[in-house]
Amino acid sequence: MKGRQVKPIIHIENVHKYFAKIHALCGVTLDVQRGEVVVIIGPSGSGKSTLLRCINRLEEYDSGRIVVDGIPLDTAENINTVRREVGMVFQSFNLFAHLTVMDNLVLAQRVVRKRPRGESEKVARGLLEKVGIPDKALAYPIQLSGGQQQRVAIARALAMNPKIMLFDEPTSALDPEMIKEVLDVMLALAQEGMTMVVVSHEMGFARAAANRMLLMDEGLIIEEATPEELFSSTHERTKKFLGKVLH
Amino acid sequence: MEGQPKPRPSGSKIFYIPGGETLLRIDPWWGLVALVIGLIILLIAVSPDPFWNITRFVRDGIVITIFITITAFLFTLVAGMLGGLGRLSQNWFVHGVATLYVEIVRGIPLLVQLLAWYFAFPVIVQQIGQWLHISALAEYQANAIFTAIMGLVVCYGAYMSEIYRAGIQSIPKGQTEAARSLGMTHFQSLRYVILPQAVRVILPPVGNEFVALLKDSSLVSVVAVADLTRRGREFMAVHFNPIEVWAMVALLYLVLTLFSARLVAWVERRTRFER
């Protein structure tokens, strides 16, 4: 990991978030360094997805401060600037159902990045090659398996040349045999030095790729450690949670 | 009748007509359109007086009916989109105005609205003109076709707003989130992601609205528009043959509505996509 003096690419400071009366985030503070892979685990309802969605402001937070790559998430313009630089992968893929795989990858490049069609398609083809489905460019999302859809979703995010990738339980909606193909893509991405924040309970991936793991519970980061440290943690809450997910 | 069905490659049609692969693609309900047209031709052939006379007399009324329906429908599509987006707006004022429009307009009979547009609206414009001393407004004369189209658009726009709203709401939230997470603005995600999908969802109800509008356009006959219905009444007033006149007018409307319904079904099939 890089030194603490380096300016973090994601800076989260005392963020609070309420859903009606539920206190979803209770003052979360977190710095993520450039090139770091952070895996967030925790029981459902612990606020891990909410925290992730705050980083690109898909979720509004009620107080605190988030700065991404030097840009504070305050004005609508800043939020859009940040979103251009932050890719997001969802649990339910969310591919654009009316567009082919190729057009899914091309759309945002064209309307957001203003890239010409030819160049956008070239980028798209390169990325489809990279995620291992170059032959599906003309297929519609419905015609793909879950694993293929998720790899397209990753490629779609990468087409914007993001500086950061956020993964919100990317394998939770997949059949077991498709999980590996998605994790392999993520692993390759991590090895290339992409900054990644991943909400996932794929402990194998965490062990292989994470620089740091966070355990969240009830809207707070309970423990923060390298995978090795976390898996042998003496922290009561961590032990209890890992006891349930590691089998 | 039925030949021995041979095994076919990946066909999902219910009816099997040997050697008729292209026929199968034609919607069988077109037959009903042909039947009604045949009936009209038969009536005209069997007794040209009065049926041919009626048809000739109401010809310009058919043109007016079609013109009013199509024009009003195109504006209704725009009004409905604005109304629907307004109903979904985060801005309380825009949302309030759109909701008020939909609720009020849907609560007043179309006939009353058309009468108000034709009789009351021009007087209001004239009085405003007198009050502001603008002679162009003070001397405003209502164009019957214009006020009729206005009335239809305002009324049907309200119903259409609800169709758009429901259609947009039926698109999963994840689609918007994916678009926004790629840096698209609210407008871009509507334009490129939400509306193209919503349009396919709302096509069947929008098609129904077109057919309903076509039929309701007969109401404009009471506000001085010489549409199909009014021309029929005019013919009857001279020749006193109500049975023949209204049978013919009904058949002519039926051709128009059945034809539009087939057209709608065809467009629907062409734009269908699986999700």
Short mmCIF file of C-alpha atoms in Angstrom, two decimals, chain B residues 25-226:
data_model
loop_
_atom_site.label_atom_id
_atom_site.label_comp_id
_atom_site.label_asym_id
_atom_site.label_seq_id
_atom_site.Cartn_x
_atom_site.Cartn_y
_atom_site.Cartn_z
CA ARG B 25 -47.16 -13.42 -40.88
CA ILE B 26 -50.30 -11.50 -41.78
CA ASP B 27 -52.51 -10.75 -38.82
CA PRO B 28 -55.76 -12.73 -39.38
CA TRP B 29 -57.82 -9.85 -37.98
CA TRP B 30 -57.20 -7.95 -41.20
CA GLY B 31 -59.97 -10.21 -42.45
CA LEU B 32 -62.47 -8.27 -40.34
CA VAL B 33 -61.40 -5.00 -41.99
CA ALA B 34 -61.85 -6.63 -45.38
CA LEU B 35 -65.26 -7.96 -44.32
CA VAL B 36 -66.56 -4.52 -43.35
CA ILE B 37 -65.19 -2.96 -46.53
CA GLY B 38 -66.85 -5.76 -48.47
CA LEU B 39 -70.14 -5.06 -46.72
CA ILE B 40 -69.95 -1.38 -47.65
CA ILE B 41 -69.19 -2.20 -51.27
CA LEU B 42 -72.02 -4.71 -51.31
CA LEU B 43 -74.54 -2.17 -49.97
CA ILE B 44 -73.42 0.38 -52.54
CA ALA B 45 -73.63 -2.14 -55.33
CA VAL B 46 -77.02 -3.50 -54.33
CA SER B 47 -78.68 -0.14 -53.82
CA PRO B 48 -76.63 2.86 -54.95
CA ASP B 49 -79.53 5.05 -53.92
CA PRO B 50 -79.20 5.93 -51.08
CA PHE B 51 -75.89 4.23 -50.10
CA TRP B 52 -73.68 5.59 -52.85
CA ASN B 53 -75.27 9.02 -52.40
CA ILE B 54 -74.59 8.94 -48.67
CA THR B 55 -70.99 7.88 -49.18
CA ARG B 56 -70.39 10.61 -51.72
CA PHE B 57 -72.04 13.20 -49.49
CA VAL B 58 -70.02 12.36 -46.33
CA ARG B 59 -66.70 11.99 -48.19
CA ASP B 60 -65.35 15.39 -47.07
CA GLY B 61 -66.57 14.57 -43.54
CA ILE B 62 -64.34 11.48 -43.53
CA VAL B 63 -61.37 13.63 -44.51
CA ILE B 64 -62.16 16.09 -41.70
CA THR B 65 -62.54 13.27 -39.17
CA ILE B 66 -59.22 11.75 -40.16
CA PHE B 67 -57.49 15.13 -40.21
CA ILE B 68 -58.81 16.12 -36.77
CA THR B 69 -57.98 12.73 -35.28
CA ILE B 70 -54.41 12.61 -36.55
CA THR B 71 -53.63 16.25 -35.76
CA ALA B 72 -55.13 16.03 -32.28
CA PHE B 73 -53.35 12.74 -31.67
CA LEU B 74 -49.91 14.11 -32.56
CA PHE B 75 -50.37 17.06 -30.19
CA THR B 76 -51.77 14.70 -27.57
CA LEU B 77 -48.53 12.71 -27.67
CA VAL B 78 -46.57 15.87 -26.87
CA ALA B 79 -49.06 17.08 -24.24
CA GLY B 80 -49.06 13.64 -22.64
CA MET B 81 -45.28 13.50 -22.45
CA LEU B 82 -45.11 16.93 -20.85
CA GLY B 83 -47.94 16.07 -18.48
CA GLY B 84 -46.45 12.69 -17.61
CA LEU B 85 -42.99 14.11 -16.95
CA GLY B 86 -44.65 16.89 -14.94
CA ARG B 87 -46.47 14.34 -12.81
CA LEU B 88 -43.12 12.67 -12.09
CA SER B 89 -41.25 15.92 -11.46
CA GLN B 90 -39.37 16.38 -8.19
CA ASN B 91 -40.28 20.06 -8.35
CA TRP B 92 -43.44 20.47 -6.24
CA PHE B 93 -44.76 23.33 -8.39
CA VAL B 94 -44.42 21.47 -11.71
CA HIS B 95 -45.82 18.33 -10.10
CA GLY B 96 -48.72 20.31 -8.64
CA VAL B 97 -49.63 22.00 -11.92
CA ALA B 98 -49.48 18.71 -13.85
CA THR B 99 -51.55 16.87 -11.25
CA LEU B 100 -54.14 19.65 -11.12
CA TYR B 101 -54.42 19.58 -14.92
CA VAL B 102 -54.90 15.81 -15.04
CA GLU B 103 -57.40 15.69 -12.18
CA ILE B 104 -59.55 18.59 -13.36
CA VAL B 105 -59.63 17.69 -17.05
CA ARG B 106 -60.43 14.05 -16.38
CA GLY B 107 -63.33 15.13 -14.21
CA ILE B 108 -65.20 17.09 -16.90
CA PRO B 109 -67.09 15.42 -19.75
CA LEU B 110 -65.41 15.84 -23.13
CA LEU B 111 -68.60 17.23 -24.66
CA VAL B 112 -68.74 19.98 -22.03
CA GLN B 113 -65.09 20.78 -22.67
CA LEU B 114 -65.66 21.02 -26.42
CA LEU B 115 -68.66 23.31 -25.92
CA ALA B 116 -66.60 25.51 -23.60
CA TRP B 117 -63.73 25.73 -26.10
CA TYR B 118 -66.07 26.63 -28.92
CA PHE B 119 -68.47 29.02 -27.17
CA ALA B 120 -66.72 30.34 -24.05
CA PHE B 121 -63.04 30.46 -25.03
CA PRO B 122 -63.44 32.99 -27.92
CA VAL B 123 -65.54 35.28 -25.70
CA ILE B 124 -62.88 35.17 -23.01
CA VAL B 125 -60.21 36.07 -25.59
CA GLN B 126 -62.37 38.93 -26.91
CA GLN B 127 -62.95 40.32 -23.44
CA ILE B 128 -59.28 40.17 -22.58
CA GLY B 129 -58.60 41.94 -25.88
CA GLN B 130 -61.08 44.70 -25.06
CA TRP B 131 -59.68 45.06 -21.60
CA LEU B 132 -56.09 45.35 -22.86
CA HIS B 133 -57.10 47.32 -25.96
CA ILE B 134 -55.57 44.82 -28.36
CA SER B 135 -57.85 44.88 -31.39
CA ALA B 136 -56.52 41.59 -32.81
CA LEU B 137 -57.76 39.79 -29.70
CA ALA B 138 -60.93 41.84 -29.33
CA GLU B 139 -62.03 40.83 -32.81
CA TYR B 140 -61.00 37.20 -32.38
CA GLN B 141 -63.27 34.78 -34.21
CA ALA B 142 -63.11 31.12 -33.27
CA ASN B 143 -62.09 28.69 -35.97
CA ALA B 144 -64.28 25.68 -35.29
CA ILE B 145 -61.68 23.13 -36.32
CA PHE B 146 -59.02 24.85 -34.24
CA THR B 147 -61.10 24.95 -31.05
CA ALA B 148 -62.23 21.37 -31.63
CA ILE B 149 -58.63 20.17 -31.89
CA MET B 150 -57.70 22.24 -28.83
CA GLY B 151 -60.50 20.64 -26.86
CA LEU B 152 -59.54 17.11 -27.89
CA VAL B 153 -55.83 17.69 -27.19
CA VAL B 154 -56.41 19.18 -23.74
CA CYS B 155 -58.75 16.36 -22.76
CA TYR B 156 -56.85 13.44 -24.25
CA GLY B 157 -53.53 14.94 -23.12
CA ALA B 158 -54.65 14.40 -19.54
CA TYR B 159 -55.37 10.71 -20.10
CA MET B 160 -52.16 10.39 -22.08
CA SER B 161 -50.20 11.96 -19.21
CA GLU B 162 -51.23 9.13 -16.96
CA ILE B 163 -50.21 6.59 -19.59
CA TYR B 164 -46.76 8.16 -19.94
CA ARG B 165 -46.40 8.37 -16.17
CA ALA B 166 -47.24 4.71 -15.70
CA GLY B 167 -44.96 3.74 -18.59
CA ILE B 168 -41.99 5.65 -17.25
CA GLN B 169 -42.58 4.30 -13.75
CA SER B 170 -42.65 0.76 -15.08
CA ILE B 171 -38.98 0.99 -16.11
CA PRO B 172 -36.86 -0.41 -13.26
CA LYS B 173 -35.03 2.18 -11.17
CA GLY B 174 -31.76 0.40 -11.88
CA GLN B 175 -31.88 1.62 -15.47
CA THR B 176 -31.82 5.24 -14.34
CA GLU B 177 -29.14 4.47 -11.77
CA ALA B 178 -26.94 2.80 -14.37
CA ALA B 179 -27.36 5.77 -16.71
CA ARG B 180 -26.65 8.31 -13.99
CA SER B 181 -23.66 6.33 -12.70
CA LEU B 182 -22.15 6.63 -16.19
CA GLY B 183 -22.34 10.40 -15.88
CA MET B 184 -25.48 11.01 -17.92
CA THR B 185 -27.58 13.96 -16.88
CA HIS B 186 -31.19 13.53 -15.84
CA PHE B 187 -32.28 14.62 -19.31
CA GLN B 188 -29.85 12.28 -21.10
CA SER B 189 -30.95 9.28 -19.08
CA LEU B 190 -34.58 10.07 -19.92
CA ARG B 191 -33.82 10.65 -23.57
CA TYR B 192 -31.58 7.66 -24.25
CA VAL B 193 -32.52 5.08 -21.63
CA ILE B 194 -35.92 5.57 -20.03
CA LEU B 195 -38.16 6.96 -22.78
CA PRO B 196 -37.10 4.50 -25.52
CA GLN B 197 -38.07 1.67 -23.17
CA ALA B 198 -41.19 3.40 -21.86
CA VAL B 199 -42.45 4.04 -25.39
CA ARG B 200 -42.58 0.31 -26.06
CA VAL B 201 -44.44 -0.27 -22.82
CA ILE B 202 -47.06 2.40 -23.48
CA LEU B 203 -47.61 1.58 -27.13
CA PRO B 204 -50.70 -0.64 -26.57
CA PRO B 205 -52.57 1.87 -24.36
CA VAL B 206 -51.49 4.73 -26.64
CA GLY B 207 -52.91 2.80 -29.59
CA ASN B 208 -56.16 2.38 -27.70
CA GLU B 209 -56.22 6.12 -27.11
CA PHE B 210 -55.88 6.70 -30.85
CA VAL B 211 -58.90 4.55 -31.57
CA ALA B 212 -60.86 6.14 -28.74
CA LEU B 213 -59.93 9.59 -30.02
CA LEU B 214 -61.10 8.65 -33.48
CA LYS B 215 -64.50 7.73 -32.09
CA ASP B 216 -64.75 10.67 -29.70
CA SER B 217 -63.92 13.02 -32.55
CA SER B 218 -67.57 12.54 -33.57
CA LEU B 219 -68.43 14.86 -30.65
CA VAL B 220 -66.96 17.79 -32.56
CA SER B 221 -70.00 17.57 -34.82
CA VAL B 222 -71.92 19.59 -32.22
CA VAL B 223 -69.43 22.47 -32.34
CA ALA B 224 -69.80 23.38 -36.01
CA VAL B 225 -67.20 21.01 -37.46
CA ALA B 226 -68.40 19.22 -40.59
#
